[in-house]
PDB file of C-alpha atoms in Angstrom:
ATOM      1  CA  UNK U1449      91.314 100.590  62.979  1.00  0.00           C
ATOM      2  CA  UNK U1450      92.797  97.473  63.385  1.00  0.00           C
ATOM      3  CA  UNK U1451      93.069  96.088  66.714  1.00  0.00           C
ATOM      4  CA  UNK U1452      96.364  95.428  68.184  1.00  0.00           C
ATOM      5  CA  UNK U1453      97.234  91.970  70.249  1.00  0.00           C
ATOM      6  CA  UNK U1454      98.620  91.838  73.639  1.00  0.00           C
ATOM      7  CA  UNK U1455     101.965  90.708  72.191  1.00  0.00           C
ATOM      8  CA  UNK U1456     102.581  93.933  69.976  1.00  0.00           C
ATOM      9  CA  UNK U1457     101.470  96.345  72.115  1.00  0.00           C
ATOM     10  CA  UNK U1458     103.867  95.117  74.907  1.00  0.00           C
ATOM     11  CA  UNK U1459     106.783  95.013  72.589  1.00  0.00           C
ATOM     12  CA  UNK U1460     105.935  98.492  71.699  1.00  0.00           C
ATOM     13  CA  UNK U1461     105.679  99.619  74.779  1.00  0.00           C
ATOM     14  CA  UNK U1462     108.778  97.865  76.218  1.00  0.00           C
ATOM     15  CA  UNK U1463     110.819  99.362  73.458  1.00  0.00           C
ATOM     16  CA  UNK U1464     109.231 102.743  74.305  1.00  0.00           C
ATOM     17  CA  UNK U1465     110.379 102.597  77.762  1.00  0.00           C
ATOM     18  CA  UNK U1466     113.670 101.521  76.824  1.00  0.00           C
ATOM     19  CA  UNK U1467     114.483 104.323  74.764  1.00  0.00           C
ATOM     20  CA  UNK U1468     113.199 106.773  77.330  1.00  0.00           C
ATOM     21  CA  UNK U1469     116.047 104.818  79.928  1.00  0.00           C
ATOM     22  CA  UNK U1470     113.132 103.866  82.175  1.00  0.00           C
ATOM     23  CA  UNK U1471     112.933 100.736  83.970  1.00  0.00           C
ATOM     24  CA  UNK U1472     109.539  98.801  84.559  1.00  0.00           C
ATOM     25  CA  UNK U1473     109.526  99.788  87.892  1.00  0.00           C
ATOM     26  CA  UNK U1474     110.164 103.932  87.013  1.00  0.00           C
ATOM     27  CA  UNK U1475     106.946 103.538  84.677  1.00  0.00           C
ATOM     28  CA  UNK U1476     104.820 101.397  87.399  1.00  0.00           C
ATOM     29  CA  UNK U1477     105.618 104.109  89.899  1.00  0.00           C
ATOM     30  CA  UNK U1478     104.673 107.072  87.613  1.00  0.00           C
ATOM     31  CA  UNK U1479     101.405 105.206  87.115  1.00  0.00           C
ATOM     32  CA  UNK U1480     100.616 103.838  90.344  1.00  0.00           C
ATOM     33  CA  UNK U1481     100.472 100.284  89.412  1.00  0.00           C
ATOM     34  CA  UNK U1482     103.225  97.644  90.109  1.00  0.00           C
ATOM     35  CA  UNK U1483     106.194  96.756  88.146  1.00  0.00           C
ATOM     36  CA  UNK U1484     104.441  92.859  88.041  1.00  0.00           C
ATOM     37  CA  UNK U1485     102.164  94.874  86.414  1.00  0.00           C
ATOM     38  CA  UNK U1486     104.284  96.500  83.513  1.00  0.00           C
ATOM     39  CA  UNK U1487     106.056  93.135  82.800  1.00  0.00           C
ATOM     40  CA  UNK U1488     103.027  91.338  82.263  1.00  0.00           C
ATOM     41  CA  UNK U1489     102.089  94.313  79.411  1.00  0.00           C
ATOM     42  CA  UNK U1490     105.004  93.607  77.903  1.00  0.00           C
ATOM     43  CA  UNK U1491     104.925  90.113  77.961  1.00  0.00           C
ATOM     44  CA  UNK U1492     102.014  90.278  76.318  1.00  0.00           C
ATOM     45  CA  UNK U1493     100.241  88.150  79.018  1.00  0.00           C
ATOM     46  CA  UNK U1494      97.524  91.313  79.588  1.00  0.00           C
ATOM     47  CA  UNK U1495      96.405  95.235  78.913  1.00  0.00           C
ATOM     48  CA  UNK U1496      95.909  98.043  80.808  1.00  0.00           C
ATOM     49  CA  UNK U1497      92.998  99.075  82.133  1.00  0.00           C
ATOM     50  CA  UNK U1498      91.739 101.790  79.424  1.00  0.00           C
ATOM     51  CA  UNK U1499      92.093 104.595  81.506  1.00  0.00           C
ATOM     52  CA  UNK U1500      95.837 104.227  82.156  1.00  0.00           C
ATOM     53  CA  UNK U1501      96.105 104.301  78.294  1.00  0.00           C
ATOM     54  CA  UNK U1502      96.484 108.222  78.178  1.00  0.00           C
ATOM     55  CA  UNK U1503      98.616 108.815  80.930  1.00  0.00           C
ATOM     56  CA  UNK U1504     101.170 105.695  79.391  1.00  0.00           C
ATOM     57  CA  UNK U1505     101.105 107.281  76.207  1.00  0.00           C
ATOM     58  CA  UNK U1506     102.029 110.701  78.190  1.00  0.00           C
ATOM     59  CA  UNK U1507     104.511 109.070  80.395  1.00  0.00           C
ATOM     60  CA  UNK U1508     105.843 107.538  76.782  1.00  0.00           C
ATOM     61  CA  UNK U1509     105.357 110.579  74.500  1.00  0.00           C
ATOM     62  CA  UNK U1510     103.321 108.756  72.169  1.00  0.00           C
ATOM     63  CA  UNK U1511      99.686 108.691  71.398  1.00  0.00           C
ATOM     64  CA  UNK U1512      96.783 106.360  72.356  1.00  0.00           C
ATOM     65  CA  UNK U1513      96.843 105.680  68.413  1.00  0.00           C
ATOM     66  CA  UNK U1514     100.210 104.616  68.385  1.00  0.00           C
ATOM     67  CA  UNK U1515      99.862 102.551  71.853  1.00  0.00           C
ATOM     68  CA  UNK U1516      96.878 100.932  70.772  1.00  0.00           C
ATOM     69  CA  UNK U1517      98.451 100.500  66.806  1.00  0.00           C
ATOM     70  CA  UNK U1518     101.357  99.315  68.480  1.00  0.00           C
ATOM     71  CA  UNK U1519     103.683 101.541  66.176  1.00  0.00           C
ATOM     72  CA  UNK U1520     105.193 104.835  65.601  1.00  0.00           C
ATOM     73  CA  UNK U1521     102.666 106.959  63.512  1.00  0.00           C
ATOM     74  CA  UNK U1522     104.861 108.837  60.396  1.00  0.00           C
ATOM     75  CA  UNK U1523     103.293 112.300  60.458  1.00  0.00           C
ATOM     76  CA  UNK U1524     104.812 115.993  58.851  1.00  0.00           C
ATOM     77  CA  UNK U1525     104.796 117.091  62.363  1.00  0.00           C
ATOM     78  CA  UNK U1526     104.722 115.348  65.393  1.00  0.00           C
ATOM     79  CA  UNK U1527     102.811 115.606  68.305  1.00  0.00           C
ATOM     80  CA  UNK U1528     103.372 117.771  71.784  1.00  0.00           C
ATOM     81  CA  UNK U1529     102.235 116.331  75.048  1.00  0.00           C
ATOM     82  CA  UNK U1530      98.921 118.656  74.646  1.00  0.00           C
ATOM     83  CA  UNK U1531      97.856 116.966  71.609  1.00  0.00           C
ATOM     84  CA  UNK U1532      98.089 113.035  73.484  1.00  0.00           C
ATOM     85  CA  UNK U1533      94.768 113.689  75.574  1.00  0.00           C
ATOM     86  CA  UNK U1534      93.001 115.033  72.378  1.00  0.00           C
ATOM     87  CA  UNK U1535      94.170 112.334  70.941  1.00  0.00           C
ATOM     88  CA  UNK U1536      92.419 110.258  73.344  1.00  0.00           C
ATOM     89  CA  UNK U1537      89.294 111.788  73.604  1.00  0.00           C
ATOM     90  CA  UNK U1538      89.384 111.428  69.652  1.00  0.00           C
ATOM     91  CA  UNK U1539      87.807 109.350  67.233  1.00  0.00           C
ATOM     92  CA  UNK U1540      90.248 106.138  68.974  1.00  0.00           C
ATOM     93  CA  UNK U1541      88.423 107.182  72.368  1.00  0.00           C
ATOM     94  CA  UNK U1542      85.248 107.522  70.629  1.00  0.00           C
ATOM     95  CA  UNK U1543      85.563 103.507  69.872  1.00  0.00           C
ATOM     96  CA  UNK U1544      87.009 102.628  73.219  1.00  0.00           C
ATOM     97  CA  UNK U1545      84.081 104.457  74.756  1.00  0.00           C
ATOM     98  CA  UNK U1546      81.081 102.754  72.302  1.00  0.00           C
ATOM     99  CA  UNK U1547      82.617  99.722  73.495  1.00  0.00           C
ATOM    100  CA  UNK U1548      82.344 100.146  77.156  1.00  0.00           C
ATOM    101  CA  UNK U1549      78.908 101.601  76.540  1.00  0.00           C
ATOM    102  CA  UNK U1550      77.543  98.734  74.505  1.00  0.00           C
ATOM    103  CA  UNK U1551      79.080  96.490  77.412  1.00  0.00           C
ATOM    104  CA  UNK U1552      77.241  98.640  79.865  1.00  0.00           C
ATOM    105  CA  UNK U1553      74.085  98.244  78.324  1.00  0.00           C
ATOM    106  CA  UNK U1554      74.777  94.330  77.986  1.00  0.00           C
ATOM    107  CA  UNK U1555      74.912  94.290  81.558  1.00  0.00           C
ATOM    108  CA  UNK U1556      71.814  95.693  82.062  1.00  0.00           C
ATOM    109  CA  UNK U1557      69.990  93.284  79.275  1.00  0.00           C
ATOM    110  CA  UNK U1558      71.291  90.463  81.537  1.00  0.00           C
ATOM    111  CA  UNK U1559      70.385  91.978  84.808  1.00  0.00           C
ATOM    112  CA  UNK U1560      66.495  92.809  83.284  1.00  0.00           C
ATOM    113  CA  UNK U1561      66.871  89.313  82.056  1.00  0.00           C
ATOM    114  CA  UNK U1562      67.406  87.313  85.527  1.00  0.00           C
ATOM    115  CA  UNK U1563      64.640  89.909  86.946  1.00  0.00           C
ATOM    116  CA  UNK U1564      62.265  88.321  84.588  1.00  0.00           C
ATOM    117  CA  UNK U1565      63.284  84.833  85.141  1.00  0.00           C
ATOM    118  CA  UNK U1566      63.165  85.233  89.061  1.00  0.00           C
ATOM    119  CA  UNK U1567      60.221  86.586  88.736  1.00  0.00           C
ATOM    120  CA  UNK U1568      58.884  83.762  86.713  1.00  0.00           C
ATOM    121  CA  UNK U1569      60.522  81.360  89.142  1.00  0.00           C
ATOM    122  CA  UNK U1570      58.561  83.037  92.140  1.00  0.00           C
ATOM    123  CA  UNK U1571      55.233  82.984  89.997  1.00  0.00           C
ATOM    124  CA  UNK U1572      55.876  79.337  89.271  1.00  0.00           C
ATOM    125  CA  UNK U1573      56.607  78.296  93.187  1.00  0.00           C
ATOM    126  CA  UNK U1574      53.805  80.276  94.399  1.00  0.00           C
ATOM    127  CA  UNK U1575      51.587  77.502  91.898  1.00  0.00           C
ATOM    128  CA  UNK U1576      53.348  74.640  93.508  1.00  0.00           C
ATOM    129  CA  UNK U1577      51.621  75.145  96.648  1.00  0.00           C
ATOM    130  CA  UNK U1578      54.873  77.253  97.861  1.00  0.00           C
ATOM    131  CA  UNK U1579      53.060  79.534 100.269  1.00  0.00           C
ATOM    132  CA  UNK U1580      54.554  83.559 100.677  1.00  0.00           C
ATOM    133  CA  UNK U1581      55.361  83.052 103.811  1.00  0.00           C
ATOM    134  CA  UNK U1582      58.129  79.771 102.688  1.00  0.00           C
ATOM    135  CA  UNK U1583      58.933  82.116  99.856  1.00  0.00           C
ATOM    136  CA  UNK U1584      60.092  84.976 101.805  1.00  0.00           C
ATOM    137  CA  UNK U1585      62.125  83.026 104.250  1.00  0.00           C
ATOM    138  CA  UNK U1586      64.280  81.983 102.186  1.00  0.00           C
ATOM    139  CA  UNK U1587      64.026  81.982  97.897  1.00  0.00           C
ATOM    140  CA  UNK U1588      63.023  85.651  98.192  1.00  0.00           C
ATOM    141  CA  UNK U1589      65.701  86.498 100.398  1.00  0.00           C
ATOM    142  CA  UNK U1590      68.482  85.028  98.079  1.00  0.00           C
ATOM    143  CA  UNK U1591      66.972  86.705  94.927  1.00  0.00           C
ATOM    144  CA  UNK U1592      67.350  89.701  96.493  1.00  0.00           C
ATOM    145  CA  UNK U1593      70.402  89.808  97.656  1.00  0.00           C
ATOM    146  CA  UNK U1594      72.179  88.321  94.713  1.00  0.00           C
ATOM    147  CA  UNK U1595      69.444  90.925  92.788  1.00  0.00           C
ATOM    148  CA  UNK U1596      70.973  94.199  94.965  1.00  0.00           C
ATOM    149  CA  UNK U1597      74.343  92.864  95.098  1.00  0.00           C
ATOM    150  CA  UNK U1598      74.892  92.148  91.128  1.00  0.00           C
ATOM    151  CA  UNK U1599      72.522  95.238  90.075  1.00  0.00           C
ATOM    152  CA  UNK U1600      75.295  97.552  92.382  1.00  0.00           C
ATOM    153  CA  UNK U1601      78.196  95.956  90.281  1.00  0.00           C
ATOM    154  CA  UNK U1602      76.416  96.004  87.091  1.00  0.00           C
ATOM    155  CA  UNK U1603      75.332 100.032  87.553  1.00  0.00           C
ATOM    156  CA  UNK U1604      77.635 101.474  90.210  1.00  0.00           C
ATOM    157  CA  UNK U1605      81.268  99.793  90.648  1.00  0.00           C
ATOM    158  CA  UNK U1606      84.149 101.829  89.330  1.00  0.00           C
ATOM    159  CA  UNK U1607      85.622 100.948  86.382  1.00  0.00           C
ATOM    160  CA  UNK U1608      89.427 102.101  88.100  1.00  0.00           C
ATOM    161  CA  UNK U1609      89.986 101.860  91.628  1.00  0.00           C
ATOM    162  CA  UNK U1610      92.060 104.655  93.308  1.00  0.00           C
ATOM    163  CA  UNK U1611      95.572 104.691  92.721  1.00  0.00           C
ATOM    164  CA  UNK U1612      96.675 104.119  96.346  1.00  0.00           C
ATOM    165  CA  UNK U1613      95.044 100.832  95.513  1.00  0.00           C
ATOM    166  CA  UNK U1614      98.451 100.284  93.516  1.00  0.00           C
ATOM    167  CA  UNK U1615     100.420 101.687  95.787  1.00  0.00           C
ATOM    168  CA  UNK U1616      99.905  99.776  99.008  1.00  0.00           C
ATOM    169  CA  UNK U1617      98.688  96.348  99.715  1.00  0.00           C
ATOM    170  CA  UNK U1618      95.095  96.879 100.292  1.00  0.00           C
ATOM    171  CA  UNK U1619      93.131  93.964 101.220  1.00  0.00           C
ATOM    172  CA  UNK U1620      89.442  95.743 101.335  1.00  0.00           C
ATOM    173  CA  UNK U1621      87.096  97.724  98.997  1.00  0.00           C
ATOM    174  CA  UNK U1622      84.640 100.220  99.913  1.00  0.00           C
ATOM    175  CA  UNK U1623      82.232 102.246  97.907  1.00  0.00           C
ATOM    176  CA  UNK U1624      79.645 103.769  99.274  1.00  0.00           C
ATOM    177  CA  UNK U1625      77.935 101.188 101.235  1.00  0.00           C
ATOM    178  CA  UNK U1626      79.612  98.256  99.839  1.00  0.00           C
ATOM    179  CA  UNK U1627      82.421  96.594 101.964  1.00  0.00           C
ATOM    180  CA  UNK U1628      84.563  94.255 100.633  1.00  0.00           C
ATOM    181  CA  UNK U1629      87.099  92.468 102.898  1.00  0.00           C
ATOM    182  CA  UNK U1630      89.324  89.594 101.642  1.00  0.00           C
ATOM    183  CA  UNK U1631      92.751  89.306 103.853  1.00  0.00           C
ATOM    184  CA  UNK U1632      95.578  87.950 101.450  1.00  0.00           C
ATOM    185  CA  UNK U1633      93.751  88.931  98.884  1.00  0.00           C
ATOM    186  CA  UNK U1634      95.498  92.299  97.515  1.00  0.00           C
ATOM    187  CA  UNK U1635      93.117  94.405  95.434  1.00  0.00           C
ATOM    188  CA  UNK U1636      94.784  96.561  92.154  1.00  0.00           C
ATOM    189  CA  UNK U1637      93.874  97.318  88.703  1.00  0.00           C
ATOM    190  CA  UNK U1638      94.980  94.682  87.056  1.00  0.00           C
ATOM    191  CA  UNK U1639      92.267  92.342  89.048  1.00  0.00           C
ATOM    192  CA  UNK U1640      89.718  94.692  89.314  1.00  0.00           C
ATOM    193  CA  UNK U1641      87.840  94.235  85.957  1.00  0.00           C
ATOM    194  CA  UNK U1642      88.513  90.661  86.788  1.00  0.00           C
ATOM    195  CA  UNK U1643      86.467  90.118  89.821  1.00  0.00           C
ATOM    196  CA  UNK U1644      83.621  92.926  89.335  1.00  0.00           C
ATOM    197  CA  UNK U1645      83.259  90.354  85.976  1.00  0.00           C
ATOM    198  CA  UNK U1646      82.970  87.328  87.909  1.00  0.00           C
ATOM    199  CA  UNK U1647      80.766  89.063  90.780  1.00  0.00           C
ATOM    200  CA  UNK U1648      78.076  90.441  88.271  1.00  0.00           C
ATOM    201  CA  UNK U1649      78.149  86.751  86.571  1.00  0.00           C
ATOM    202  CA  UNK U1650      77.918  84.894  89.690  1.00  0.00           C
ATOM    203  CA  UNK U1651      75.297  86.819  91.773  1.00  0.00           C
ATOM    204  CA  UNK U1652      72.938  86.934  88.472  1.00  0.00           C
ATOM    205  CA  UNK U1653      73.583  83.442  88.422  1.00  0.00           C
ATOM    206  CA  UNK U1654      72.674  82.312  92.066  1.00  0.00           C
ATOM    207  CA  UNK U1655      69.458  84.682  91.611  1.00  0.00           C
ATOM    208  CA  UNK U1656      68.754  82.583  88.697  1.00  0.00           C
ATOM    209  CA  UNK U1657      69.618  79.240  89.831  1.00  0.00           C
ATOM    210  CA  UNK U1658      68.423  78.892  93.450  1.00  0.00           C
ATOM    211  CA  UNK U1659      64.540  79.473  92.783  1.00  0.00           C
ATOM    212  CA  UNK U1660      65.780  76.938  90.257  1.00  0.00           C
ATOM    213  CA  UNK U1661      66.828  74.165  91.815  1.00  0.00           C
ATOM    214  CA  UNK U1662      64.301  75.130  94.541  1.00  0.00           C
ATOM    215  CA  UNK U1663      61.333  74.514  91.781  1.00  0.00           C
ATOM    216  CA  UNK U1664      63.073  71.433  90.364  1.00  0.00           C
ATOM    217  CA  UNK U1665      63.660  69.918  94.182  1.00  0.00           C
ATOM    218  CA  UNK U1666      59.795  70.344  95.023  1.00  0.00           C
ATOM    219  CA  UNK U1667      58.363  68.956  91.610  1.00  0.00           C
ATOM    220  CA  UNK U1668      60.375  65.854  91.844  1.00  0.00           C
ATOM    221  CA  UNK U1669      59.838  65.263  95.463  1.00  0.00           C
ATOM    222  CA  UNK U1670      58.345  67.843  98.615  1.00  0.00           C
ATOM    223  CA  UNK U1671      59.203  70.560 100.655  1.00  0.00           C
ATOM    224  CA  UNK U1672      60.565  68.260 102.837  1.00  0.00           C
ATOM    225  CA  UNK U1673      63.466  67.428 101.165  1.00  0.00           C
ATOM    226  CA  UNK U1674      63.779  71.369 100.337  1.00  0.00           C
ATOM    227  CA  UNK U1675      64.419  72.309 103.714  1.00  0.00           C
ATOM    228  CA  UNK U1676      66.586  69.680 104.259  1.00  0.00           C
ATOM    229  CA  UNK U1677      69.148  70.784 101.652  1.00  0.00           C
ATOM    230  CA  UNK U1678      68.569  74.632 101.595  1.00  0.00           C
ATOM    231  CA  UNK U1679      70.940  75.891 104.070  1.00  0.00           C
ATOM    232  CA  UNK U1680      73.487  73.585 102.821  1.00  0.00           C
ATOM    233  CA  UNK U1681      73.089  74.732  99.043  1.00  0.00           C
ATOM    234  CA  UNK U1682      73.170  78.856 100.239  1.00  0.00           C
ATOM    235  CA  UNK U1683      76.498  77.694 101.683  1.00  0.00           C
ATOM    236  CA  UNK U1684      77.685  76.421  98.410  1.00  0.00           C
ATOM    237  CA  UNK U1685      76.417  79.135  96.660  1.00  0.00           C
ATOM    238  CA  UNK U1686      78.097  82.061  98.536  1.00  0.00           C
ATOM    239  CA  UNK U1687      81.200  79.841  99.623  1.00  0.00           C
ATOM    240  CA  UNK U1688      81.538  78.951  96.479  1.00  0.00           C
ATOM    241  CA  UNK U1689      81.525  82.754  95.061  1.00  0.00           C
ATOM    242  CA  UNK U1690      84.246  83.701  97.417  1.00  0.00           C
ATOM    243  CA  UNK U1691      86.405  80.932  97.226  1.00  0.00           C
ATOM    244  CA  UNK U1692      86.146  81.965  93.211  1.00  0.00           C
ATOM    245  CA  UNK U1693      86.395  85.708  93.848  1.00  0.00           C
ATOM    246  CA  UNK U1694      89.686  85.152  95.663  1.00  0.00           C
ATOM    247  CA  UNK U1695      91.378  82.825  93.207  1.00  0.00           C
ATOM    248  CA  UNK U1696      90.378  84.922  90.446  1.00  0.00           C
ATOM    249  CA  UNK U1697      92.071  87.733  92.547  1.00  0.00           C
ATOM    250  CA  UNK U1698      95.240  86.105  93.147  1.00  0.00           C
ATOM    251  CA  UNK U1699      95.726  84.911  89.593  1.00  0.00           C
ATOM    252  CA  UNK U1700      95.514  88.285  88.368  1.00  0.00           C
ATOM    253  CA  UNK U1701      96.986  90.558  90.946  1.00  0.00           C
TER     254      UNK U1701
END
């Protein structure tokens, strides 16, 4: 099926709601996102999160066909409101659904990946005279946390956060045993995907790089100079993925 752009799927839907006499704030309430939200659909600037697509198409009386086609669908007999989840759960779903499972298992390629080349990384300081004990203080402690933090985003974050997320401006995330806390920062589905993407990158990518850099640091010159500038670069590295979680956040919320 061919895939439809931004552009045409917000004029379809803007059209939609037009005929239906709804304003952009009617269908943001109905589906607990904000009307910023609905006019950057139909601006063409973004797309829903994939599992809003059934209840728009509800809301719309259409189906996730015709939302995704961006067009009315010419059929003998049209479709009741019963027939739009089918619809979803259909052979369109079934491609929506191989696509989030092939990006699931991408994630976890990449995760295995960075567990090999930390590992390798540890293996390769231990043979530059690295003892455990300088390992574990500090290399070994940033590999795993960047290892347990990324691995929960990869595997366990939600794909959708709660609707009241929507609703209210909520500056926190919880999940379990995950706590997320970023005041003036307002989290909502349409940053969501944004920043679990850019968390799973960046974590994988400190637990990469700081053994790294670490290695390089000691070949060219000592330990010395290592301990001088470790502290320093852990600030970078976890300032650094705030400061980028947060402006991520606020570009898309």
């Amino acid at each position: 099926m061919e895939q439809v752009s931004n552009e045409r799927f917000g004029q379809f839907v803007s059209e939609i709601r037009k005929e239906k006499n709804l304003t952009q704030k009617e269908l943001a309430e109905q589906l607990y996102v904000t009307d910023k939200t609905v006019s950057k659909w139909e601006r063409g600037l973004s797309m829903p999160n994939i599992a809003l697509l059934i209840p728009i198409a509800e809301i719309l009386e259409v189906t996730v066909t015709e939302l995704l086609r961006g067009e009315r669908i010419i059929k003998d007999e049209p479709f009741d409101a019963s027939e739009v989840e089918g619809i979803g759960a259909g052979s369109l779903d079934l491609k929506i659904q191989e696509t989030l499972k092939q990006q699931k298992r991408n994630w976890i390629l990449a995760y295995m990946l960075c567990i090999i080349l930390s590992v390798g990384e540890v293996i390769l300081l231990l043979m530059s005279n690295m003892t455990l004990d300088e390992l574990r203080n500090d290399v070994l402690v940033m590999i795993g946390l960047m290892l347990a933090f990324g691995g929960w985003f990869c595997f366990f974050a939600k794909d959708l956060l709660p609707g009241y997320y929507d609703q209210n401006k909520v500056n926190y995330y919880t999940q379990g045993i995950v706590r997320m806390h970023m005041p003036g920062l307002s989290f909502n589905n349409s940053n969501w995907s944004f920043i679990c993407r850019l968390l799973k990158i960046g974590t994988l990518s400190i637990a990469v790089l700081y053994p790294l850099i670490c290695l390089i640091v000691i070949h060219v010159s000592d330990l010395v100079l290592w301990e001088q500038i470790k502290m320093p670069l852990i600030w970078i590295c976890l300032g650094g993925l705030v400061i980028v979680t947060y402006l991520t956040g606020k570009k898309y919320e």
